[in-house]
mmCIF file of C-alpha atoms in Angstrom:
data_model
loop_
_atom_site.group_PDB
_atom_site.id
_atom_site.type_symbol
_atom_site.label_atom_id
_atom_site.label_comp_id
_atom_site.label_asym_id
_atom_site.label_seq_id
_atom_site.Cartn_x
_atom_site.Cartn_y
_atom_site.Cartn_z
ATOM 1 C CA VAL A 15 10.010 -0.892 -12.708
ATOM 2 C CA LEU A 16 13.676 -1.502 -12.024
ATOM 3 C CA ALA A 17 13.719 1.582 -9.832
ATOM 4 C CA VAL A 18 10.744 0.277 -7.853
ATOM 5 C CA ILE A 19 12.397 -3.122 -7.416
ATOM 6 C CA ALA A 20 15.596 -1.431 -6.281
ATOM 7 C CA ILE A 21 13.676 0.587 -3.697
ATOM 8 C CA ILE A 22 11.901 -2.511 -2.417
ATOM 9 C CA GLY A 23 15.222 -4.355 -2.192
ATOM 10 C CA THR A 24 16.708 -1.511 -0.205
ATOM 11 C CA ILE A 25 13.715 -1.343 2.146
ATOM 12 C CA SER A 26 13.849 -5.061 2.901
ATOM 13 C CA CYS A 27 17.392 -4.662 4.219
ATOM 14 C CA LEU A 28 16.522 -1.865 6.685
ATOM 15 C CA PRO A 29 15.837 -2.650 10.377
ATOM 16 C CA CYS A 30 12.407 -2.026 11.897
ATOM 17 C CA VAL A 31 10.619 -2.007 8.521
ATOM 18 C CA SER A 32 7.138 -3.400 8.293
ATOM 19 C CA CYS A 33 4.969 -4.388 5.355
ATOM 20 C CA PHE A 34 3.018 -1.135 5.843
ATOM 21 C CA THR A 35 6.203 0.915 5.485
ATOM 22 C CA ALA A 36 7.216 -0.900 2.301
ATOM 23 C CA THR A 37 3.751 -0.485 0.772
ATOM 24 C CA THR A 38 3.582 3.218 1.614
ATOM 25 C CA THR A 39 7.005 3.811 0.063
ATOM 26 C CA VAL A 40 6.066 2.046 -3.155
ATOM 27 C CA ARG A 41 2.881 4.092 -3.494
ATOM 28 C CA SER A 42 4.746 7.342 -2.767
ATOM 29 C CA PHE A 43 7.240 6.526 -5.515
ATOM 30 C CA ALA A 44 4.484 5.889 -8.030
ATOM 31 C CA LEU A 45 2.689 9.134 -7.173
ATOM 32 C CA SER A 46 5.863 11.180 -7.416
ATOM 33 C CA ASN A 47 6.687 9.720 -10.853
ATOM 34 C CA PRO A 48 3.594 10.343 -13.052
ATOM 35 C CA GLN A 49 5.523 9.456 -16.212
ATOM 36 C CA HIS A 50 5.167 5.857 -15.127
ATOM 37 C CA SER A 51 1.426 6.326 -14.498
ATOM 38 C CA PHE A 52 -0.402 3.390 -16.130
ATOM 39 C CA PHE A 53 2.177 0.630 -16.562
ATOM 40 C CA SER A 54 4.044 1.713 -13.415
ATOM 41 C CA THR A 55 0.857 1.526 -11.353
ATOM 42 C CA LYS A 56 0.195 -2.004 -12.593
ATOM 43 C CA ALA A 57 3.772 -2.984 -11.818
ATOM 44 C CA THR A 58 3.532 -1.373 -8.401
ATOM 45 C CA GLU A 59 0.393 -3.326 -7.547
ATOM 46 C CA THR A 60 2.097 -6.529 -8.619
ATOM 47 C CA GLU A 61 5.169 -5.745 -6.534
ATOM 48 C CA GLU A 62 2.977 -4.922 -3.527
ATOM 49 C CA THR A 63 1.185 -8.248 -3.838
ATOM 50 C CA GLU A 64 4.433 -10.178 -4.194
ATOM 51 C CA LEU A 65 5.983 -8.330 -1.258
ATOM 52 C CA GLN A 66 2.990 -9.006 0.991
ATOM 53 C CA SER A 67 2.985 -12.676 -0.030
ATOM 54 C CA SER A 68 6.699 -12.927 0.714
ATOM 55 C CA LEU A 69 6.275 -11.337 4.156
ATOM 56 C CA ASP A 70 3.341 -13.603 4.997
ATOM 57 C CA SER A 71 5.317 -16.680 3.968
ATOM 58 C CA ALA A 72 8.378 -15.630 6.010
ATOM 59 C CA SER A 73 6.260 -14.869 9.076
ATOM 60 C CA SER A 74 4.516 -18.236 8.784
ATOM 61 C CA ARG A 75 7.839 -20.099 8.642
ATOM 62 C CA ILE A 76 9.099 -18.230 11.709
ATOM 63 C CA GLU A 77 5.912 -18.937 13.663
ATOM 64 C CA ASP A 78 6.090 -22.651 12.791
ATOM 65 C CA CYS A 79 9.696 -22.792 13.953
ATOM 66 C CA LYS A 80 8.838 -20.957 17.185
ATOM 67 C CA ARG A 81 5.876 -23.227 17.854
ATOM 68 C CA THR A 82 8.060 -26.315 17.513
ATOM 69 C CA LEU A 83 10.679 -24.886 19.880
ATOM 70 C CA ILE A 84 8.174 -23.805 22.542
ATOM 71 C CA ASN A 85 6.373 -27.161 22.451
ATOM 72 C CA GLN A 86 9.685 -28.968 22.896
ATOM 73 C CA CYS A 87 10.635 -26.733 25.821
ATOM 74 C CA ASN A 88 7.257 -27.258 27.498
ATOM 75 C CA SER A 89 7.672 -31.039 27.186
ATOM 76 C CA HIS A 90 11.205 -30.927 28.619
ATOM 77 C CA LYS A 91 11.786 -30.656 32.363
ATOM 78 C CA LEU A 92 13.505 -27.341 32.943
ATOM 79 C CA GLU A 93 15.960 -28.813 35.430
ATOM 80 C CA SER A 94 16.976 -31.571 32.989
ATOM 81 C CA GLY A 95 19.511 -29.379 31.217
ATOM 82 C CA TYR A 96 20.780 -29.916 27.690
ATOM 83 C CA SER A 97 18.561 -31.391 24.971
ATOM 84 C CA SER A 98 19.969 -32.083 21.497
ATOM 85 C CA SER A 99 16.543 -31.745 19.856
ATOM 86 C CA ILE A 100 15.879 -28.387 21.518
ATOM 87 C CA ASP A 101 19.368 -27.197 20.665
ATOM 88 C CA SER A 102 18.709 -28.087 17.028
ATOM 89 C CA SER A 103 15.417 -26.173 17.046
ATOM 90 C CA ILE A 104 17.110 -23.148 18.601
ATOM 91 C CA ARG A 105 19.741 -23.127 15.895
ATOM 92 C CA ASN A 106 17.072 -23.511 13.211
ATOM 93 C CA LEU A 107 15.202 -20.493 14.569
ATOM 94 C CA GLU A 108 18.368 -18.412 14.833
ATOM 95 C CA GLN A 109 19.375 -19.239 11.265
ATOM 96 C CA LEU A 110 15.894 -18.729 9.837
ATOM 97 C CA GLY A 111 15.526 -15.421 11.652
ATOM 98 C CA GLU A 112 18.863 -14.237 10.301
ATOM 99 C CA ASP A 113 18.037 -15.358 6.751
ATOM 100 C CA LEU A 114 14.570 -13.759 6.724
ATOM 101 C CA GLY A 115 15.337 -10.694 8.827
ATOM 102 C CA PHE A 116 13.124 -11.582 11.789
ATOM 103 C CA GLY A 117 14.060 -11.270 15.463
ATOM 104 C CA GLN A 118 17.320 -9.434 14.771
ATOM 105 C CA ALA A 119 19.054 -6.315 16.195
ATOM 106 C CA SER A 120 17.899 -7.178 19.726
ATOM 107 C CA SER A 121 19.983 -4.480 21.420
ATOM 108 C CA VAL A 122 18.231 -1.665 19.578
ATOM 109 C CA SER A 123 14.814 -3.129 18.726
ATOM 110 C CA GLY A 124 13.095 -1.877 21.878
ATOM 111 C CA LEU A 125 11.697 -5.336 22.676
ATOM 112 C CA LEU A 126 14.033 -6.466 25.474
ATOM 113 C CA SER A 127 12.438 -4.508 28.297
ATOM 114 C CA GLY A 128 9.975 -6.407 30.461
ATOM 115 C CA LYS A 129 9.749 -9.539 32.578
ATOM 116 C CA TRP A 130 10.844 -12.892 31.144
ATOM 117 C CA GLU A 131 10.510 -16.459 32.430
ATOM 118 C CA LEU A 132 12.997 -19.224 31.651
ATOM 119 C CA ILE A 133 11.622 -22.261 29.781
ATOM 120 C CA TYR A 134 14.905 -23.909 28.734
ATOM 121 C CA ALA A 135 18.466 -23.918 30.059
ATOM 122 C CA SER A 136 21.257 -25.942 28.482
ATOM 123 C CA ASP A 137 22.938 -26.129 31.916
ATOM 124 C CA ASP A 138 21.794 -25.853 35.522
ATOM 125 C CA ILE A 139 19.004 -23.283 35.932
ATOM 126 C CA THR A 140 21.187 -21.115 38.170
ATOM 127 C CA ARG A 141 23.533 -20.559 35.215
ATOM 128 C CA SER A 142 20.935 -18.278 33.681
ATOM 129 C CA SER A 143 22.043 -15.642 36.210
ATOM 130 C CA PRO A 144 24.845 -13.321 35.044
ATOM 131 C CA PHE A 145 26.450 -13.762 38.475
ATOM 132 C CA PHE A 146 27.546 -17.259 37.474
ATOM 133 C CA TRP A 147 28.871 -15.982 34.134
ATOM 134 C CA ALA A 148 30.967 -13.447 36.041
ATOM 135 C CA PHE A 149 32.031 -16.072 38.583
ATOM 136 C CA ARG A 150 33.501 -18.175 35.770
ATOM 137 C CA ARG A 151 35.481 -15.153 34.597
ATOM 138 C CA ALA A 152 36.823 -14.544 38.112
ATOM 139 C CA PHE A 153 37.718 -18.200 38.769
ATOM 140 C CA PRO A 154 38.217 -19.858 35.360
ATOM 141 C CA ASP A 155 40.225 -22.778 36.748
ATOM 142 C CA ASN A 156 37.987 -23.682 39.690
ATOM 143 C CA SER A 157 34.449 -22.694 38.754
ATOM 144 C CA ASP A 158 33.432 -25.988 37.138
ATOM 145 C CA GLN A 159 34.607 -27.956 40.170
ATOM 146 C CA ILE A 160 32.746 -25.639 42.543
ATOM 147 C CA PHE A 161 29.565 -25.776 40.464
ATOM 148 C CA SER A 162 29.682 -29.557 40.221
ATOM 149 C CA ILE A 163 29.471 -29.879 44.023
ATOM 150 C CA THR A 164 26.154 -28.029 44.270
ATOM 151 C CA ASP A 165 24.848 -29.461 40.987
ATOM 152 C CA ALA A 166 25.316 -32.989 42.366
ATOM 153 C CA ILE A 167 22.894 -32.413 45.253
ATOM 154 C CA PRO A 168 19.821 -34.444 44.260
ATOM 155 C CA GLU A 169 16.145 -33.641 44.524
ATOM 156 C CA PRO A 170 14.307 -33.233 46.848
ATOM 157 C CA ILE A 171 17.230 -32.015 48.978
ATOM 158 C CA LYS A 172 17.774 -29.212 46.471
ATOM 159 C CA MET A 173 15.298 -27.897 43.920
ATOM 160 C CA VAL A 174 15.869 -24.959 41.589
ATOM 161 C CA GLY A 175 13.362 -22.909 39.619
ATOM 162 C CA PRO A 176 11.513 -21.056 38.359
ATOM 163 C CA ALA A 177 13.836 -18.329 37.075
ATOM 164 C CA THR A 178 12.872 -14.881 35.848
ATOM 165 C CA GLN A 179 14.625 -11.785 34.534
ATOM 166 C CA GLU A 180 13.427 -8.192 34.524
ATOM 167 C CA ILE A 181 15.040 -5.830 32.034
ATOM 168 C CA ASP A 182 14.582 -2.071 31.939
ATOM 169 C CA LEU A 183 16.371 -0.633 28.921
ATOM 170 C CA ASP A 184 16.365 2.962 27.692
ATOM 171 C CA ALA A 185 16.934 4.366 24.205
ATOM 172 C CA SER A 186 20.697 4.470 24.741
ATOM 173 C CA SER A 187 20.781 0.716 25.579
ATOM 174 C CA ARG A 188 21.518 1.400 29.246
ATOM 175 C CA GLY A 189 19.424 0.397 32.219
ATOM 176 C CA THR A 190 18.898 -2.188 34.945
ATOM 177 C CA PHE A 191 18.827 -5.970 34.966
ATOM 178 C CA VAL A 192 17.412 -8.189 37.741
ATOM 179 C CA SER A 193 17.812 -11.982 37.763
ATOM 180 C CA ARG A 194 15.757 -14.087 40.189
ATOM 181 C CA VAL A 195 16.153 -17.838 40.706
ATOM 182 C CA LYS A 196 14.138 -19.744 43.290
ATOM 183 C CA VAL A 197 16.184 -22.224 45.321
ATOM 184 C CA ALA A 198 14.586 -24.722 47.716
ATOM 185 C CA THR A 199 16.377 -27.032 50.128
ATOM 186 C CA LEU A 200 15.356 -29.752 52.568
ATOM 187 C CA GLY A 201 12.462 -30.837 50.434
ATOM 188 C CA GLY A 202 11.089 -27.342 50.118
ATOM 189 C CA VAL A 203 11.182 -26.532 53.828
ATOM 190 C CA ALA A 204 13.632 -23.697 53.221
ATOM 191 C CA THR A 205 13.267 -21.575 50.094
ATOM 192 C CA SER A 206 14.610 -18.239 48.935
ATOM 193 C CA ILE A 207 14.884 -16.196 45.765
ATOM 194 C CA MET A 208 18.526 -15.671 44.796
ATOM 195 C CA THR A 209 18.447 -12.188 43.322
ATOM 196 C CA THR A 210 21.290 -10.702 41.305
ATOM 197 C CA ARG A 211 21.169 -7.090 40.206
ATOM 198 C CA ALA A 212 23.277 -5.738 37.381
ATOM 199 C CA ALA A 213 23.680 -2.483 35.517
ATOM 200 C CA ILE A 214 23.258 -2.523 31.750
ATOM 201 C CA MET A 215 26.303 -0.589 30.556
ATOM 202 C CA GLY A 216 25.375 -0.393 26.882
ATOM 203 C CA ALA A 217 25.088 -2.305 23.628
ATOM 204 C CA GLU A 218 27.746 -4.627 22.242
ATOM 205 C CA GLY A 219 27.039 -4.626 18.526
ATOM 206 C CA VAL A 220 23.408 -5.048 17.500
ATOM 207 C CA ASP A 221 22.651 -8.170 19.535
ATOM 208 C CA GLY A 222 24.704 -7.879 22.724
ATOM 209 C CA LEU A 223 24.350 -6.047 26.046
ATOM 210 C CA ARG A 224 27.209 -5.502 28.488
ATOM 211 C CA LEU A 225 26.118 -6.229 32.061
ATOM 212 C CA LYS A 226 28.014 -5.252 35.207
ATOM 213 C CA VAL A 227 27.083 -7.436 38.177
ATOM 214 C CA GLU A 228 26.490 -5.308 41.264
ATOM 215 C CA SER A 229 24.935 -7.338 44.073
ATOM 216 C CA THR A 230 23.441 -10.683 45.085
ATOM 217 C CA LYS A 231 20.938 -11.317 47.866
ATOM 218 C CA PRO A 232 18.642 -14.151 49.012
ATOM 219 C CA GLU A 233 15.152 -12.665 49.166
ATOM 220 C CA GLU A 234 11.795 -13.967 50.441
ATOM 221 C CA SER A 235 13.422 -16.497 52.748
ATOM 222 C CA THR A 236 10.818 -18.869 54.240
ATOM 223 C CA ILE A 237 13.045 -19.369 57.285
ATOM 224 C CA LEU A 238 12.900 -15.654 58.074
ATOM 225 C CA LYS A 239 9.169 -15.569 57.356
ATOM 226 C CA LYS A 240 8.636 -18.163 60.075
ATOM 227 C CA LEU A 241 10.084 -15.679 62.547
ATOM 228 C CA GLY A 242 7.176 -13.353 61.921
ATOM 229 C CA PRO A 243 7.731 -9.600 62.314
ATOM 230 C CA LEU A 244 11.307 -10.169 63.473
ATOM 231 C CA GLY A 245 12.097 -12.095 60.305
ATOM 232 C CA GLU A 246 10.541 -9.393 58.151
ATOM 233 C CA LEU A 247 12.648 -6.792 59.961
ATOM 234 C CA ILE A 248 15.843 -8.786 59.400
ATOM 235 C CA ASN A 249 15.042 -9.359 55.740
ATOM 236 C CA SER A 250 14.171 -5.737 54.992
ATOM 237 C CA ASN A 251 17.279 -4.397 56.720
ATOM 238 C CA SER A 252 19.832 -6.924 55.486
ATOM 239 C CA GLN A 253 22.105 -5.492 52.820
ATOM 240 C CA PRO A 254 22.764 -7.260 49.495
ATOM 241 C CA PHE A 255 26.179 -8.851 49.155
ATOM 242 C CA PRO A 256 28.353 -6.654 46.890
ATOM 243 C CA SER A 257 29.188 -9.557 44.613
ATOM 244 C CA GLY A 258 30.426 -7.259 41.857
ATOM 245 C CA GLU A 259 33.084 -5.735 44.096
ATOM 246 C CA ALA A 260 34.133 -9.169 45.357
ATOM 247 C CA LEU A 261 34.516 -10.460 41.807
ATOM 248 C CA GLU A 262 36.558 -7.405 40.824
ATOM 249 C CA ARG A 263 38.933 -8.010 43.740
ATOM 250 C CA ALA A 264 39.399 -11.595 42.586
ATOM 251 C CA ALA A 265 39.932 -10.656 38.924
ATOM 252 C CA PRO A 266 39.624 -7.094 37.623
ATOM 253 C CA GLY A 267 37.028 -6.864 34.873
ATOM 254 C CA SER A 268 35.343 -10.150 35.795
ATOM 255 C CA SER A 269 32.113 -8.503 36.996
ATOM 256 C CA GLU A 270 31.286 -7.477 33.421
ATOM 257 C CA VAL A 271 29.749 -10.017 31.043
ATOM 258 C CA VAL A 272 28.035 -9.831 27.658
ATOM 259 C CA MET A 273 24.557 -11.233 27.110
ATOM 260 C CA VAL A 274 23.938 -11.997 23.435
ATOM 261 C CA THR A 275 20.323 -12.272 22.312
ATOM 262 C CA THR A 276 20.298 -14.158 19.035
ATOM 263 C CA TYR A 277 16.531 -14.089 18.518
ATOM 264 C CA LEU A 278 13.969 -11.674 19.964
ATOM 265 C CA ASP A 279 10.371 -10.784 19.298
ATOM 266 C CA GLU A 280 7.442 -9.620 21.435
ATOM 267 C CA GLY A 281 7.070 -12.969 23.182
ATOM 268 C CA LEU A 282 10.219 -15.103 22.758
ATOM 269 C CA ARG A 283 13.912 -14.562 23.485
ATOM 270 C CA VAL A 284 16.982 -16.754 22.894
ATOM 271 C CA THR A 285 20.019 -15.681 24.910
ATOM 272 C CA ARG A 286 23.620 -16.863 25.050
ATOM 273 C CA ASN A 287 26.557 -16.090 27.329
ATOM 274 C CA LYS A 288 29.137 -14.616 24.943
ATOM 275 C CA ASP A 289 32.001 -16.304 26.799
ATOM 276 C CA ARG A 290 30.350 -19.727 26.363
ATOM 277 C CA SER A 291 28.023 -19.215 23.419
ATOM 278 C CA ASP A 292 27.857 -22.929 22.549
ATOM 279 C CA ASP A 293 27.330 -24.094 26.145
ATOM 280 C CA ASP A 294 25.201 -21.470 27.901
ATOM 281 C CA VAL A 295 21.959 -21.215 25.899
ATOM 282 C CA PHE A 296 18.641 -20.073 27.367
ATOM 283 C CA VAL A 297 15.108 -19.683 26.039
ATOM 284 C CA TRP A 298 12.787 -17.162 27.673
ATOM 285 C CA VAL A 299 9.119 -16.249 27.211
ATOM 286 C CA ARG A 300 7.648 -12.884 28.102
ATOM 287 C CA VAL A 301 5.465 -12.623 31.193
ATOM 288 C CA GLY A 302 2.474 -10.498 30.197
ATOM 289 C CA ASP A 303 1.640 -8.905 26.864
ATOM 290 C CA PHE A 304 3.703 -6.713 24.601
ATOM 291 C CA GLY A 305 2.024 -5.001 21.636
ATOM 292 C CA GLY A 306 -0.575 -6.766 19.557
ATOM 293 C CA GLY A 307 1.366 -9.226 17.390
ATOM 294 C CA ASN A 308 3.311 -12.425 17.835
ATOM 295 C CA THR A 309 6.410 -11.762 15.767
ATOM 296 C CA ALA A 310 8.544 -8.690 15.293
ATOM 297 C CA SER A 311 9.853 -8.083 11.762
ATOM 298 C CA LEU A 312 13.142 -6.261 12.025
#
């Protein structure tokens, strides 16, 4: 029995282990140890029941915590910025996930790839783009002052959102990253999608990804669309601004930033800028389906 408990304890600490895996391992142990046949089988059944009950309870607590967070985000205007109640719920989810082993090891879990939509930003929506993280690194003394000028422009003169991110990650934790933020000015007369593209250079620990900003370009400009075929021609032939190179000239190494994902499952992602982990916090939901469940047990 002690051996079975030890095996179960070991399994519960491994990443990417499901209840099915734990149950199969317990049964395999019992079959390979016939000397424990009768009493061991009874003990194994008891352990299986307790393990399943424990997993169900943990999953239920995570889902309740997620539901609270998502409801709060949906009731909070995205452009409103920081919310103490949402911040508290985020921290509760992060801590609960760490304690119970849910939503962890984001860099290697295989769940990051896909399209995500922003539902909460602790700062201006544009700060969800890694370009602005890199800009702070390039101009640490002036960035806040520069940002405050554009942040102070009121609605409806300037409107920002929605924001999306598309991540394509391979088995070696390398790939591509595309950030899109819609920006409207003049009461929505002029809109464009500010698109930043970055290369995913690799994993930083089990929950971080190193991004290298490459380019930034306003796409889908309504002003150009009003020019008809000529506008389409201009838009399709205009080259992205090499923002990564410009940042490197200003401060070598500034084009690289680390995105830390502190909670991740099939449908929900909590991300922080490593340089400002207490200030730059973002909650994302997946666009479209992934798998068949709601929560990933890692």
